[in-house]
C-alpha positions as semicolon CSV with decimal commas, in nm:
position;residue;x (nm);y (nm);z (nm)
1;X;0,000;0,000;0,000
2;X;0,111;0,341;-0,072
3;X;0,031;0,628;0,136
4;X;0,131;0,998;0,027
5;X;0,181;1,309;0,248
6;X;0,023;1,654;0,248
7;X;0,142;1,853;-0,018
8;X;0,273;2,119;0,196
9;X;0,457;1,879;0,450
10;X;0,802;1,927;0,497
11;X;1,077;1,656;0,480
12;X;1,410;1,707;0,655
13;X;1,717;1,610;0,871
14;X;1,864;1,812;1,204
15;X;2,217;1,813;1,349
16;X;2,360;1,972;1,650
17;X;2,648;2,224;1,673
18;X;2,844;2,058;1,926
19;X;2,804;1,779;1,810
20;X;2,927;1,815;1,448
21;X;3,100;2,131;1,450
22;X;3,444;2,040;1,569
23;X;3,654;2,380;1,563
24;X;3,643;2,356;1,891
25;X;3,928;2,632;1,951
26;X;3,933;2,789;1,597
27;X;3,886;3,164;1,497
28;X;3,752;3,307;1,843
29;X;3,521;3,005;2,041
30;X;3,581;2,973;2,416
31;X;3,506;2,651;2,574
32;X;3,122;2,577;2,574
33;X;3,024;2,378;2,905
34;X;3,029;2,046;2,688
35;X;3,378;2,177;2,623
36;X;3,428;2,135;3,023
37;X;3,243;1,857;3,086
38;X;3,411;1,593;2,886
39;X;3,761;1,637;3,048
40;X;3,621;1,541;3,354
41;X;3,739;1,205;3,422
42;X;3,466;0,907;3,349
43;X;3,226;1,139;3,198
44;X;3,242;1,089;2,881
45;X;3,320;0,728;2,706
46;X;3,684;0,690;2,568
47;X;3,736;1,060;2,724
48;X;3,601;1,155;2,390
49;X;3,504;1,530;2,290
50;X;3,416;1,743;2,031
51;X;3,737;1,943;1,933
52;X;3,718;1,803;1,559
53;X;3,370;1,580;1,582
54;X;3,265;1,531;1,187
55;X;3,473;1,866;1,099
56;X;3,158;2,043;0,988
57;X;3,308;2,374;1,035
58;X;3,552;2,327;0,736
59;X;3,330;2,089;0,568
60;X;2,975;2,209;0,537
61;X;2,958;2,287;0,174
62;X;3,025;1,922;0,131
63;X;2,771;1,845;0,375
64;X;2,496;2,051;0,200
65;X;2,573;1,885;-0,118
66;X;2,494;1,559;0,070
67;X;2,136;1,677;0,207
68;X;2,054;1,849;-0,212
69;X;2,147;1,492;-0,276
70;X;1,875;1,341;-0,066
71;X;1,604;1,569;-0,163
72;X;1,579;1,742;0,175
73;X;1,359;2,053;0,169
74;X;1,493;2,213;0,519
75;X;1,749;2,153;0,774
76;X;1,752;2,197;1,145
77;X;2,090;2,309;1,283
78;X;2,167;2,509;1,581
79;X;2,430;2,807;1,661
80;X;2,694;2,782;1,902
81;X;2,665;3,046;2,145
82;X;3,036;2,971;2,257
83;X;3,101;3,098;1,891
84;X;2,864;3,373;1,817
85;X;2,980;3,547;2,149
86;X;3,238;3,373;2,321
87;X;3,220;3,360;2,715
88;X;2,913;3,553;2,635
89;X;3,084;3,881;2,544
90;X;3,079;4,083;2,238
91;X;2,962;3,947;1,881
92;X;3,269;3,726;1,711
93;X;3,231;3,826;1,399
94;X;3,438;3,532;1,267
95;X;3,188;3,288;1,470
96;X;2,874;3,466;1,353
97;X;3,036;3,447;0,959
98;X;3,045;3,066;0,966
99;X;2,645;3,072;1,037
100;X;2,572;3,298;0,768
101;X;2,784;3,105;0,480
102;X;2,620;2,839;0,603
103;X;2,213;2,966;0,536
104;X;2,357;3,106;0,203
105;X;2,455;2,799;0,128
106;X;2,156;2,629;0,218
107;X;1,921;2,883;0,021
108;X;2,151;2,840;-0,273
109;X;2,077;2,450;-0,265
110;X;1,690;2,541;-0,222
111;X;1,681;2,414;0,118
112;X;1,481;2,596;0,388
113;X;1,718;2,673;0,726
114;X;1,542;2,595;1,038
115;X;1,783;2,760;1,330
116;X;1,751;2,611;1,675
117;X;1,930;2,895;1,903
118;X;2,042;2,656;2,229
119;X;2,144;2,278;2,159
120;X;2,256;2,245;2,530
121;X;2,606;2,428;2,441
122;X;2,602;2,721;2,734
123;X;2,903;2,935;2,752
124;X;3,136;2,791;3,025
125;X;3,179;3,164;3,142
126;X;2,809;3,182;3,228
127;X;2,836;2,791;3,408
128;X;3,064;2,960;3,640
129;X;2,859;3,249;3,753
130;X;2,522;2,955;3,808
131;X;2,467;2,847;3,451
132;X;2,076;2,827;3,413
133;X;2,008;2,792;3,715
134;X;2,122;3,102;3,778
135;X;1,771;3,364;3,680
136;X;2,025;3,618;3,503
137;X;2,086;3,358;3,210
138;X;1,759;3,415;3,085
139;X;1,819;3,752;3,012
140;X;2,148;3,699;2,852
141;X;1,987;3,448;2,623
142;X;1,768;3,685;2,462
143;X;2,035;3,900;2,421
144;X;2,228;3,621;2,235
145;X;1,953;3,544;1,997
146;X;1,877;3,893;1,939
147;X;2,305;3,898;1,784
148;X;2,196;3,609;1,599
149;X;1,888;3,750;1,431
150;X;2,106;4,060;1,356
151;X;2,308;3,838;1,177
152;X;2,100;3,598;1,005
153;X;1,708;3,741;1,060
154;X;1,735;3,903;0,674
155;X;1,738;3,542;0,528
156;X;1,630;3,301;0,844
157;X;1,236;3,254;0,882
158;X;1,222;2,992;1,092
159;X;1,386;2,999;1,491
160;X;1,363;2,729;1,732
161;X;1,470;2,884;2,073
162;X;1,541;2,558;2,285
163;X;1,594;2,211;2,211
164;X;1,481;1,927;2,475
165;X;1,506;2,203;2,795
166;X;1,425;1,868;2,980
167;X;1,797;1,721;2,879
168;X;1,924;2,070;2,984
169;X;1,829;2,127;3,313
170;X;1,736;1,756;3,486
171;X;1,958;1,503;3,284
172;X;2,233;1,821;3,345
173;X;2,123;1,982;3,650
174;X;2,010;1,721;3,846
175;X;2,151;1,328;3,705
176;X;2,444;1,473;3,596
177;X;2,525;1,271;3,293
178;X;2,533;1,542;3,108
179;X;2,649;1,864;3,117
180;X;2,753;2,042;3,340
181;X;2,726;1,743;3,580
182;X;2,534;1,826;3,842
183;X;2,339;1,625;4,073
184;X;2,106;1,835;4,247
185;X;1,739;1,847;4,234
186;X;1,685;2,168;4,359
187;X;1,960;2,304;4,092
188;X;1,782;2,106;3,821
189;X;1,489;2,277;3,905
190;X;1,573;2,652;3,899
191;X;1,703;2,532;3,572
192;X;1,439;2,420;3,361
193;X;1,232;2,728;3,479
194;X;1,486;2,955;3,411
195;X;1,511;2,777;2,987
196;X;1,156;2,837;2,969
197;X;1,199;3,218;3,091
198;X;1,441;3,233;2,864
199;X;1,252;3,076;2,584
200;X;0,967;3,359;2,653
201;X;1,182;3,610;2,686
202;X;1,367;3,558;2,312
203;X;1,012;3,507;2,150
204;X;0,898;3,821;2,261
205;X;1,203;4,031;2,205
206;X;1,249;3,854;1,855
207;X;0,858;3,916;1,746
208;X;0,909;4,262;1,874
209;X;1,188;4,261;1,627
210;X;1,045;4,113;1,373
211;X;0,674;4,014;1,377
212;X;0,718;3,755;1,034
213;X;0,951;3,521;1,170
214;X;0,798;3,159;1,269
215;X;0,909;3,136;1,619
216;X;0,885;2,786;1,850
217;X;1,038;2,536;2,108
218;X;1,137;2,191;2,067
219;X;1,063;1,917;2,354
220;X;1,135;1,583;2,412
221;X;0,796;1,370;2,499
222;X;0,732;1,054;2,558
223;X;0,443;0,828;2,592
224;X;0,453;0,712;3,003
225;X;0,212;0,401;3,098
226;X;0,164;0,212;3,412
227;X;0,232;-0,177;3,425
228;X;-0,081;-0,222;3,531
229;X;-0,356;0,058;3,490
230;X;-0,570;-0,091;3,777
231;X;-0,259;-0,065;4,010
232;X;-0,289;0,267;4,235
233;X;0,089;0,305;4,237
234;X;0,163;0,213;3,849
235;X;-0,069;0,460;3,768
236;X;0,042;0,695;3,997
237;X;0,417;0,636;3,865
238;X;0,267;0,704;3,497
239;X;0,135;1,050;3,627
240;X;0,464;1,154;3,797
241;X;0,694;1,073;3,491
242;X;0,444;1,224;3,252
243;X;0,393;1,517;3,504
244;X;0,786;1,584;3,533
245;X;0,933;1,471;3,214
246;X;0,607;1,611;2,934
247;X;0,400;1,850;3,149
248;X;0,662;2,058;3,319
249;X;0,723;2,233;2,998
250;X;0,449;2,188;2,788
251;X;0,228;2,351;3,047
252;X;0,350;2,678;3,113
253;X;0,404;2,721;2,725
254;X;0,051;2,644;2,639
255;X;-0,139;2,719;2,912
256;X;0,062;2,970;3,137
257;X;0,106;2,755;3,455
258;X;0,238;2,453;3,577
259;X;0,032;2,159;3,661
260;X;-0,099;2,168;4,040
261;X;0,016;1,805;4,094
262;X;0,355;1,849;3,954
263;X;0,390;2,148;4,275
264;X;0,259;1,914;4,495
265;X;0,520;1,671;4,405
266;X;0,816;1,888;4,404
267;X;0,643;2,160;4,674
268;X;0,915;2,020;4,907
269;X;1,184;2,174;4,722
270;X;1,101;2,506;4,721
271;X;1,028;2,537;4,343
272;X;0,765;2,807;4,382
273;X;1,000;3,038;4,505
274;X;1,160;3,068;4,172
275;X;0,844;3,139;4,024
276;X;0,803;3,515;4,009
277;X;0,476;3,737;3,898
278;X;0,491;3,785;3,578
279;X;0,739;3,487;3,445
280;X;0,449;3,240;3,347
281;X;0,305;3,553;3,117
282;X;0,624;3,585;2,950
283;X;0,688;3,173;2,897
284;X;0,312;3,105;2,749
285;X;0,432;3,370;2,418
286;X;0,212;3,242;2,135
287;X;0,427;2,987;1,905
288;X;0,419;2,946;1,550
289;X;0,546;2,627;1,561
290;X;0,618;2,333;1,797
291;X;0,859;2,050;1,765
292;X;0,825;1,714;1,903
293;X;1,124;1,494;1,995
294;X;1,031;1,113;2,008
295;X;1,232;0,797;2,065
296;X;1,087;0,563;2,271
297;X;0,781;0,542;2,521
298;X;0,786;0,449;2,917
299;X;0,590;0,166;3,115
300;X;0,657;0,253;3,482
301;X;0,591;0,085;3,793
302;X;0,643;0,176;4,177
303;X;0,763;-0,167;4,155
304;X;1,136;-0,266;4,034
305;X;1,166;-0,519;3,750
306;X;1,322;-0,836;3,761
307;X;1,427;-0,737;3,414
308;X;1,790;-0,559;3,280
309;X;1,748;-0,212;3,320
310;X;1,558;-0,060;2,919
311;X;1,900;0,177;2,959
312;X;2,232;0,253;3,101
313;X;2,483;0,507;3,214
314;X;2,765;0,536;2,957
315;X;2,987;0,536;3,166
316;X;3,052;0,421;3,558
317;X;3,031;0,770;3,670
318;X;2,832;0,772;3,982
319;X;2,488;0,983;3,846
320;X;2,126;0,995;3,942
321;X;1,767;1,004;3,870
322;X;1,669;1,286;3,639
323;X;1,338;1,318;3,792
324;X;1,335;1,561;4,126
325;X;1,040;1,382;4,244
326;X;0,983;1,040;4,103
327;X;1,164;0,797;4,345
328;X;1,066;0,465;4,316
329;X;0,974;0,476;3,981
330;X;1,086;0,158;3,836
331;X;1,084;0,137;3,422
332;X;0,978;-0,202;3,297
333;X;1,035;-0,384;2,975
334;X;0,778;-0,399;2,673
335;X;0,895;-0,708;2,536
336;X;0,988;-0,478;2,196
337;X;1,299;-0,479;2,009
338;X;1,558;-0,216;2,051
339;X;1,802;-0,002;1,891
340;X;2,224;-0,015;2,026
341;X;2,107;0,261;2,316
342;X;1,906;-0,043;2,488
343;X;1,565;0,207;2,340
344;X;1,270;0,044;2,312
345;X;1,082;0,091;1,917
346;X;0,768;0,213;1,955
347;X;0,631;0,398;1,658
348;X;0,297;0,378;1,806
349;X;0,383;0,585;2,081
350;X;0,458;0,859;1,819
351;X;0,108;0,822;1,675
352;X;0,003;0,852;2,034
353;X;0,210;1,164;2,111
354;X;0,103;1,339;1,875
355;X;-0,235;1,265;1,896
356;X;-0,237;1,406;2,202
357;X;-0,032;1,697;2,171
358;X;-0,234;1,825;1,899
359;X;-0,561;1,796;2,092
360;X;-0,462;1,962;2,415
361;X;-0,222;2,189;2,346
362;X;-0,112;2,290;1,975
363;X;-0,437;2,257;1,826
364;X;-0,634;2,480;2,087
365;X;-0,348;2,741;2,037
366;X;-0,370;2,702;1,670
367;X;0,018;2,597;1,647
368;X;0,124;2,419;1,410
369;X;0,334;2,099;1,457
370;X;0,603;1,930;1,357
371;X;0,823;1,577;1,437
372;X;1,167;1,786;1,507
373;X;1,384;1,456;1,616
374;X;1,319;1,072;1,546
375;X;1,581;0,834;1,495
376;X;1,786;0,504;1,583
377;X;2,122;0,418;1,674
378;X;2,237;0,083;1,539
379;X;2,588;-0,085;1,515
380;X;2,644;-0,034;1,178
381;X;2,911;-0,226;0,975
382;X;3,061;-0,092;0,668
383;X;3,080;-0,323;0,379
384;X;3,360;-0,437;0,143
385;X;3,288;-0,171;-0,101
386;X;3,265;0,089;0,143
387;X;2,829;0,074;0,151
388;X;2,619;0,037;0,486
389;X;2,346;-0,153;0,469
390;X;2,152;-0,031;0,789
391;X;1,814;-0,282;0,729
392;X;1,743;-0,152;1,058
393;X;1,708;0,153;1,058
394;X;1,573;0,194;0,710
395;X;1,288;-0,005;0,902
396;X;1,252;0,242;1,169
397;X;1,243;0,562;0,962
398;X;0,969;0,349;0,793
399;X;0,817;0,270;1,088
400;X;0,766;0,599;1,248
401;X;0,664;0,766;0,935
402;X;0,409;0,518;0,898
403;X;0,281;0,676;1,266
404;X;0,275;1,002;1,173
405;X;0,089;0,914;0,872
406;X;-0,144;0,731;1,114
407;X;-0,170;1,039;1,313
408;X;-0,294;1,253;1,042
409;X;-0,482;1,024;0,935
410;X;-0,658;1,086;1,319
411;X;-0,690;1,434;1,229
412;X;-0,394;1,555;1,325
413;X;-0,229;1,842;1,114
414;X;0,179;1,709;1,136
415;X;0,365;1,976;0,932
416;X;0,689;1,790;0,867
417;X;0,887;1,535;0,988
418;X;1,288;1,560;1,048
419;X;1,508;1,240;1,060
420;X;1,822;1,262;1,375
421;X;2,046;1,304;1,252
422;X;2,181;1,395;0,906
423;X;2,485;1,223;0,957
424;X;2,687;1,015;1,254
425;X;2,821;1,252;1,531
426;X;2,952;1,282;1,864
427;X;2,660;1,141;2,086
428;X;2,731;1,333;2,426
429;X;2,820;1,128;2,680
430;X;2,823;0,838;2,474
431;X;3,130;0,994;2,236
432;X;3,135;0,819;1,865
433;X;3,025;0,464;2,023
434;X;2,656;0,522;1,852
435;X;2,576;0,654;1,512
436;X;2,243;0,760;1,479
437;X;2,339;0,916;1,074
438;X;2,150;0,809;0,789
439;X;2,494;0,952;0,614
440;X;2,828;0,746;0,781
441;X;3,112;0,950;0,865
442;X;3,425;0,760;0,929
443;X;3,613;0,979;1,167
444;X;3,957;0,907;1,081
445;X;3,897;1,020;0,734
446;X;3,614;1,246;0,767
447;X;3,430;1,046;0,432
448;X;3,086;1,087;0,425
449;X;2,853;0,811;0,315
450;X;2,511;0,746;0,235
451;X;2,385;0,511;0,393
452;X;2,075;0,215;0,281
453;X;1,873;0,426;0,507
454;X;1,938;0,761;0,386
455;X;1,868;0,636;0,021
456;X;1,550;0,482;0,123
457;X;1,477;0,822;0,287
458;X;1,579;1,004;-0,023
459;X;1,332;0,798;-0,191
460;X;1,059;0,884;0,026
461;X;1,112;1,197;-0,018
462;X;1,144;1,230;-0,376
463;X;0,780;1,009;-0,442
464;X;0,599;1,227;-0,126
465;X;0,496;0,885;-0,016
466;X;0,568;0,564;0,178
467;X;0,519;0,245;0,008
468;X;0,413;-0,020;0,331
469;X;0,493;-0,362;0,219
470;X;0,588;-0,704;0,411
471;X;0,906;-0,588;0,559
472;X;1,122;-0,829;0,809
473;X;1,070;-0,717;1,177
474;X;1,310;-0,581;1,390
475;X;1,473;-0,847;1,597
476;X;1,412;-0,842;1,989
């Protein structure tokens, strides 16, 4: 069976600057708390980092030849505020340069930039004085997109202020597997409060600017069920992850407050304090857009599972929960098959998602929405004559743009969809051990190489449909 997509809907790929970039120290960037981060000791597997990553500084006319080569009509990318104003002080105007040959290199290949403004890449300067969860960073960061837009507004429609705030402040603030490390739950807190007063802050200042520009957020969701619904405590574990991991953020965006059992959970940490009059006004700024994020779902118990854990610390760095108030939530198996992170595949939960999403929150507010991440990390192996043939994840692409196709089928009005990532990278605390690219990069050559899935995606694009046929399933 073949199943097209709206005419208008929008097929593309997304990257991260610190996480292809490299340049690490070149023409002006300071260190970026990632930067910091992986030269502490166990942090990061291999002690890897992100000095030269896939070389994308040097290398991205190449790399927009590769995504004109797969038909991609936009690409999400984000700036480096470590290189637009190193340590946070004046403009670079060698940092800022590197963004703008970049969109005029994209326009000149007809394909649309979509600019994401904070991929989780703060300014080490601004770590030291409290990093987000210090109130002043807020500010700052609408003072750093504003340089951007004066930069890149005259040919840049579309800005994405955060990406995944959730990975910022709790898997940062308070698990500390990422950066900057910290385990604190009060910390983690005051962050992700302080990203979404930042978020409102840019969107206002950058509509004030310019009222035309399509301005959004990007989240990570997932779908959280209980073992057993007719289990008081699974259920209740379902409600704190969802409460603390989806509704924390989508919330205040959409609705201007956050949800009176998430401050009963975490009222013993003092997080209404940081609220102030006036913030939740300035976070709920209309959107023009709204990105979803979607791996993998969550079944959750108050009880532990007999099973391995669904995923593991990279490393045997002592870390924590990421959830301030969800002890003795216990994630169980689904009996699915998984990709090399140990994630469960579950395109239904996309379907799910975004059912959902679009009936209580962007539909109501008449934003429209888009998939921003989806993707799989398998153990690819390169063949004889240098081709990858990633069955895999040619399967999951299919997969989960079979579920969004099922979702607007449900009525709901998906705008685009944009495979993670273009090409293999530096995976945070996992280093190079997992490639998520539908484009290889070997990293002691810097080659590029499409890869089975990123011609199968190509081919998607190019018909505006996806052909559903007897495929082999994904092993278990």
């Amino acid at each position: 069976m073949t199943r097209a997509f709206p005419a208008d809907f929008l097929f593309g790929a997304a990257t991260a600057a610190y996480q292809i970039e490299g340049a690490a120290h070149d023409d002006g960037r300071t260190d970026s708390i990632w930067d910091t981060f992986s030269r502490i000791p166990g942090a990061v597997v291999n002690a890897e980092n992100g000095d030269v990553a896939c070389d994308h500084y040097h290398r991205y006319a190449g790399d927009v030849a590769v995504m004109k080569e797969l038909g991609l009509q936009t690409y999400r990318f984000s700036t480096s505020w470590s290189r637009v104003r190193p340590d946070n002080g004046p403009v670079n105007p060698q940092g800022i340069d590197f963004y703008s040959r970049l969109v005029d290199e994209l326009l000149g290949a007809g394909i649309k930039p979509w600019l994401t403004l904070y991929h989780w890449d703060l300014p080490q300067a601004l770590e030291e004085k409290g990093g987000w969860a210090n109130r002043d960073t807020a500010e700052l960061f609408r003072d750093y997109a504003l340089s951007v837009h004066d930069a890149l507004g005259d040919r840049v429609g579309v800005w994405t202020t955060l990406n995944e705030p959730w990975c910022s402040a709790f898997v940062g603030y308070t698990a500390g597997v990422h950066a900057p490390g910290r385990q604190s739950k009060t910390d983690g807190l005051a962050a992700g409060h302080h990203l979404l007063l930042g978020h409102g802050l840019a969107v206002q200042a950058l509509r004030e600017r310019d009222p035309g520009l399509e301005l959004g957020i990007t989240l990570n969701l997932t779908v959280a069920k209980p073992v057993d619904p007719a289990r008081p405590g699974d259920v209740d574990a379902a409600r704190r992850i969802d409460g603390q991991l989806n509704r924390f953020f989508l919330d205040p965006i959409f609705r201007g407050s956050y949800p009176a059992d998430l401050l009963d959970d975490v009222a013993h940490l003092g997080f209404t304090d940081l609220v102030r009059d006036g913030d939740l006004a300035q976070i709920s700024q209309p959107l023009d857009s709204f990105g979803v994020n979607y791996y993998n779902g969550s079944l959750v118990s108050d009880r532990p599972t007999e099973s391995a854990q669904l995923s593991h610390d990279p490393t045997n760095r002592a870390t924590s929960s990421p959830f301030p108030a969800a002890d003795g939530v216990f994630n169980h198996p689904q009996g699915l098959p998984v990709t090399a992170m140990d994630w469960e595949v579950q395109p239904d939960g996309l379907r799910e998602l975004l059912v959902r999403v679009g009936a209580e929150y962007t539909g109501p507010a008449g934003t429209d929405l888009y998939v921003t991440e989806n993707g799989a990390a398998y153990d690819d192996i390169v063949a004889s004559d240098g081709s990858v043939h990633d069955a895999d994840r040619t399967r999951f692409l299919q997969l989960h743009l079979d579920a969004v196709l099922d979702a607007i089928d449900e009525g709901v009005d998906v705008k685009g969809y944009f495979y993670w990532s273009l090409m293999d990278n530096y995976e945070w605390a996992w280093g190079y051990q997992k490639r998520f690219g539908i484009v290889r990069v070997d990293y002691d050559t810097q080659e590029r190489t499409i890869k089975d899935s990123g011609r199968a995606y190509a081919a998607i694009v190019a018909a505006r449909s996806l052909t559903t046929a007897a495929e082999p399933a994904l092993a278990k």
